[in-house]
Coordinates of C-alpha atoms and ligand atoms in Angstrom, one line a residue:
X1 CA 109.5 186.5 47.0
X2 CA 108.7 183.4 44.9
X3 CA 109.5 180.2 46.8
X4 CA 110.3 177.1 44.9
X5 CA 110.6 174.2 47.4
X6 CA 107.9 174.6 50.0
X7 CA 107.3 172.4 53.0
X8 CA 104.1 172.7 55.1
X9 CA 103.8 170.9 58.4
X10 CA 100.3 170.6 59.7
X11 CA 98.9 169.5 63.1
X12 CA 95.6 169.0 64.8
X13 CA 94.8 172.8 64.8
X14 CA 94.2 172.8 61.0
X15 CA 91.3 170.3 61.5
X16 CA 89.8 171.8 64.6
X17 CA 87.3 174.0 62.7
X18 CA 86.1 170.9 60.8
X19 CA 85.0 169.5 64.2
X20 CA 87.9 167.2 65.1
X21 CA 89.3 167.5 68.6
X22 CA 92.9 168.6 69.0
X23 CA 95.1 166.7 71.5
X24 CA 96.2 169.2 74.1
X25 CA 93.7 172.1 74.0
X26 CA 91.0 172.3 76.7
X27 CA 88.7 169.2 76.1
X28 CA 91.2 167.7 73.8
X29 CA 91.7 164.0 73.2
X30 CA 94.4 163.7 75.8
X31 CA 92.1 165.3 78.4
X32 CA 89.7 162.3 78.1
X33 CA 92.1 159.4 77.4
X34 CA 95.4 158.3 78.9
X35 CA 98.1 158.2 76.2
X36 CA 99.6 155.1 77.8
X37 CA 96.3 153.3 77.3
X38 CA 95.3 154.2 73.7
X39 CA 98.5 155.4 71.9
X40 CA 101.3 153.0 72.9
X41 CA 102.2 149.5 71.7
X42 CA 102.1 148.5 75.4
X43 CA 98.6 149.8 75.8
X44 CA 97.5 147.8 72.7
X45 CA 99.1 144.6 74.1
X46 CA 97.4 145.3 77.5
X47 CA 93.9 146.1 76.2
X48 CA 93.4 145.9 72.4
X49 CA 89.6 146.3 72.7
X50 CA 90.0 149.7 74.4
X51 CA 92.5 150.8 71.6
X52 CA 90.3 149.5 68.8
X53 CA 87.3 151.3 70.3
X54 CA 89.2 154.6 70.5
X55 CA 90.2 154.5 66.8
X56 CA 86.9 153.1 65.6
X57 CA 85.2 156.1 67.0
X58 CA 87.7 158.5 65.4
X59 CA 87.5 156.7 62.1
X60 CA 83.7 156.8 62.1
X61 CA 83.8 160.6 62.9
X62 CA 85.7 161.1 59.5
X63 CA 82.4 160.3 57.8
X64 CA 80.8 163.4 59.4
X65 CA 83.5 166.0 58.8
X66 CA 84.7 168.0 55.8
X67 CA 87.8 169.9 54.9
X68 CA 87.7 173.6 56.0
X69 CA 88.9 176.7 54.2
X70 CA 92.5 176.1 55.5
X71 CA 92.7 172.6 53.9
X72 CA 91.1 173.9 50.7
X73 CA 93.5 176.9 50.5
X74 CA 96.5 174.5 50.6
X75 CA 94.9 172.2 47.9
X76 CA 94.1 175.2 45.7
X77 CA 97.6 176.7 46.1
X78 CA 99.1 173.3 45.2
X79 CA 97.2 173.3 41.9
X80 CA 99.0 176.5 40.8
X81 CA 102.4 176.2 42.4
X82 CA 105.1 175.3 39.8
X83 CA 107.8 174.1 42.3
X84 CA 107.5 171.4 44.9
X85 CA 105.0 171.5 47.7
X86 CA 105.4 168.9 50.4
X87 CA 102.6 168.6 53.0
X88 CA 103.9 166.7 56.0
X89 CA 101.0 166.1 58.3
X90 CA 101.0 164.8 61.9
X91 CA 97.2 164.3 61.5
X92 CA 95.7 160.9 60.9
X93 CA 92.5 162.3 59.4
X94 CA 91.9 162.4 55.6
X95 CA 90.9 166.1 55.3
X96 CA 93.9 167.0 53.2
X97 CA 93.0 164.2 50.8
X98 CA 89.3 165.2 50.8
X99 CA 90.4 168.8 50.1
X100 CA 91.9 167.7 46.8
X101 CA 88.5 166.6 45.9
X102 CA 89.8 163.7 43.8
X103 CA 91.6 166.1 41.5
X104 CA 95.0 164.9 40.0
X105 CA 97.6 166.9 42.0
X106 CA 100.6 168.4 40.2
X107 CA 103.8 166.3 40.1
X108 CA 105.5 168.5 42.6
X109 CA 102.9 167.9 45.3
X110 CA 103.2 165.3 47.9
X111 CA 101.3 164.5 51.2
X112 CA 103.1 162.5 53.9
X113 CA 101.2 161.2 56.9
X114 CA 104.1 160.8 59.3
X115 CA 101.9 159.5 62.1
X116 CA 99.8 157.1 60.0
X117 CA 96.2 157.2 58.8
X118 CA 92.9 156.4 60.5
X119 CA 91.5 155.0 57.2
X120 CA 94.2 152.3 57.1
X121 CA 94.9 149.0 58.9
X122 CA 98.2 147.1 59.2
X123 CA 98.9 143.4 59.7
X124 CA 101.0 142.7 62.8
X125 CA 102.6 139.6 61.1
X126 CA 103.3 140.8 57.5
X127 CA 103.2 144.7 58.1
X128 CA 101.0 144.8 55.0
X129 CA 98.7 147.9 54.9
X130 CA 95.1 148.0 53.9
X131 CA 92.6 150.7 53.2
X132 CA 90.1 150.5 56.1
X133 CA 86.8 152.4 56.4
X134 CA 85.0 150.2 58.9
X135 CA 85.5 149.3 62.5
X136 CA 87.9 146.6 63.5
X137 CA 88.6 144.5 66.7
X138 CA 90.6 141.5 67.7
X139 CA 88.1 139.1 66.0
X140 CA 88.4 140.9 62.6
X141 CA 90.2 138.5 60.2
X142 CA 93.3 140.0 58.5
X143 CA 92.8 140.3 54.7
X144 CA 96.3 138.7 54.1
X145 CA 96.4 136.1 56.8
X146 CA 92.7 135.5 57.2
X147 CA 93.4 135.2 61.0
X148 CA 92.0 137.1 64.0
X149 CA 94.2 139.2 66.3
X150 CA 96.4 140.3 63.4
X151 CA 95.1 143.8 62.7
X152 CA 96.1 147.1 64.3
X153 CA 95.3 150.6 63.3
X154 CA 97.9 152.1 60.9
X155 CA 98.8 154.7 63.4
X156 CA 102.3 155.6 64.8
X157 CA 102.1 155.3 68.6
X158 CA 104.4 156.9 71.1
X159 CA 107.7 155.1 71.2
X160 CA 107.4 154.1 67.5
X161 CA 109.3 155.5 64.6
X162 CA 107.3 158.0 62.5
X163 CA 106.9 157.2 58.8
X164 CA 108.8 158.7 55.8
X165 CA 111.6 160.2 57.9
X166 CA 114.2 159.9 55.1
X167 CA 112.0 161.6 52.6
X168 CA 111.0 164.2 55.1
X169 CA 114.7 164.9 55.8
X170 CA 115.4 165.3 52.1
X171 CA 112.6 167.9 51.7
X172 CA 113.6 169.8 54.9
X173 CA 117.2 170.1 53.7
X174 CA 116.0 171.4 50.3
X175 CA 113.1 173.7 51.2
X176 CA 113.3 177.5 50.8
X177 CA 110.1 178.0 52.8
X178 CA 108.9 176.0 55.8
X179 CA 105.4 176.8 57.1
X180 CA 104.1 175.2 60.4
X181 CA 100.3 175.2 60.8
X182 CA 98.2 174.3 63.8
X183 CA 100.7 172.4 65.9
X184 CA 101.7 173.0 69.5
X185 CA 105.3 171.9 69.0
X186 CA 105.2 169.4 71.8
X187 CA 106.0 166.2 69.9
X188 CA 109.3 165.3 68.3
X189 CA 110.6 164.7 65.7
X190 CA 108.0 167.1 64.1
X191 CA 108.7 169.8 66.7
X192 CA 112.4 169.8 65.6
X193 CA 111.8 170.4 61.9
X194 CA 112.1 174.2 62.2
X195 CA 115.5 173.7 63.8
X196 CA 116.5 171.3 61.0
X197 CA 115.5 173.9 58.3
X198 CA 117.3 176.7 60.1
X199 CA 120.4 174.5 60.4
X200 CA 120.7 174.2 56.6
X201 CA 120.4 178.0 56.5
X202 CA 118.3 178.1 53.3
X203 CA 114.7 178.1 54.4
X204 CA 112.5 181.0 55.6
X205 CA 110.3 179.7 58.5
X206 CA 106.8 180.8 59.4
X207 CA 104.5 179.6 62.3
X208 CA 100.8 180.0 61.8
X209 CA 98.8 178.9 64.8
X210 CA 96.1 180.0 67.2
X211 CA 98.8 180.8 69.8
X212 CA 102.6 180.7 70.2
X213 CA 103.8 177.1 70.1
X214 CA 106.6 175.6 72.2
X215 CA 109.1 176.5 69.5
X216 CA 107.7 179.8 68.4
X217 CA 111.0 181.7 69.1
X218 CA 112.7 179.6 66.4
X219 CA 110.5 181.0 63.6
X220 CA 111.5 184.0 61.4
X221 CA 107.8 185.0 61.1
X222 CA 104.6 184.3 63.2
X223 CA 101.0 184.7 62.3
X224 CA 98.3 184.0 65.0
X225 CA 94.6 183.3 64.6
X226 CA 92.1 180.7 63.5
X227 CA 93.4 178.6 60.6
X228 CA 90.3 179.2 58.4
X229 CA 91.1 183.0 58.7
X230 CA 94.8 183.0 58.5
X231 CA 95.6 180.3 55.9
X232 CA 93.4 181.4 52.9
X233 CA 94.8 185.0 53.4
X234 CA 98.4 183.6 53.7
X235 CA 98.3 181.6 50.4
X236 CA 96.5 184.4 48.5
X237 CA 99.4 186.7 49.4
X238 CA 102.2 184.2 48.9
Ligands
APR301 N1 93.4 177.3 64.1 C1 94.8 177.3 64.3 N2 95.4 176.7 65.3 C2 94.6 176.0 66.2 C3 93.2 176.0 66.1 C4 92.6 176.7 65.0 N3 91.3 176.8 64.8 N4 92.7 175.3 67.2 C5 93.8 174.9 67.9 N5 94.9 175.4 67.3 C6 96.3 175.1 67.8 C7 96.5 175.1 69.3 O1 96.7 176.4 69.7 C8 97.6 174.2 69.5 O2 98.9 174.9 69.5 O3 96.6 173.8 67.3 C9 97.6 173.2 68.2 C10 97.2 171.8 68.5 O4 98.2 171.2 69.3 P1 98.1 169.7 69.8 O5 96.7 169.4 70.3 O6 99.2 169.5 70.7 O7 98.2 168.9 68.4 P2 99.5 168.5 67.6 O8 100.5 169.6 67.7 O9 99.0 168.2 66.2 O10 100.0 167.2 68.3 C11 101.1 166.5 67.8 O11 100.9 164.7 69.3 O12 99.4 163.5 70.4 C12 100.3 163.5 69.4 O13 100.4 162.1 67.5 C13 99.6 163.1 68.1 O14 100.0 164.1 65.9 C14 99.8 164.4 67.3 C15 101.0 165.0 67.9

């Protein structure tokens, strides 16, 4: 079956074998940090230094990690797919970008970071967004205001609206294949995308994960195993 409009949702599981912690697995990020402290606007207002430190460490780690066979399989498939391929990632790392290796991607390809990006900063006053590779803290002057205490990581925290939701809705309504990779299905609205696709009736839905997710019963098809094993094989056979 040739699919034309494909949507791929990725979560932390796709980057696990590149050495990046997931959130809810044993030893995951939320085992060592309180969400309230490091991933909410209230936590940032209470202790900005703690939040900056948390994201500075994660941003620095990006210099040490590389895309794995799963990221590369998606990027390679994108080069040959003639329809649309929309990668919606919950991940804030840049491994999908690194996997394209700076190649121009086909017109039908798009990558949407619905939870933001570690390599970007945002001005609290103007909402302007800047590429950011370095550390930041409350004393770091904002590039647009040149004032301290104006920068925050460009990350969507709990209680905040994810990014690109209109565009995501458009692609979910139109897709004929929805593939969910490496996500536990605990966090909405991403965990509800499979239901959205099924409610339009068009799309075939596939879950590829290490283990059944919260919403596993909603998928037409399920494939379990490590992403670097399952994903290259899946795209070769697609
Ligand atoms: N290959 C495939 N799947 C894997 C692998 C692997 N090597 N390792 C772990 N997984 C699976 C786990 O089984 C789990 O179901 O990846 C999933 C990771 O789940 P979470 O840690 O909950 O991460 P995710 O679903 O991406 O979290 C969603 O929650 O904390 C917020 O904003 C944060 O974007 C994040 C959102």
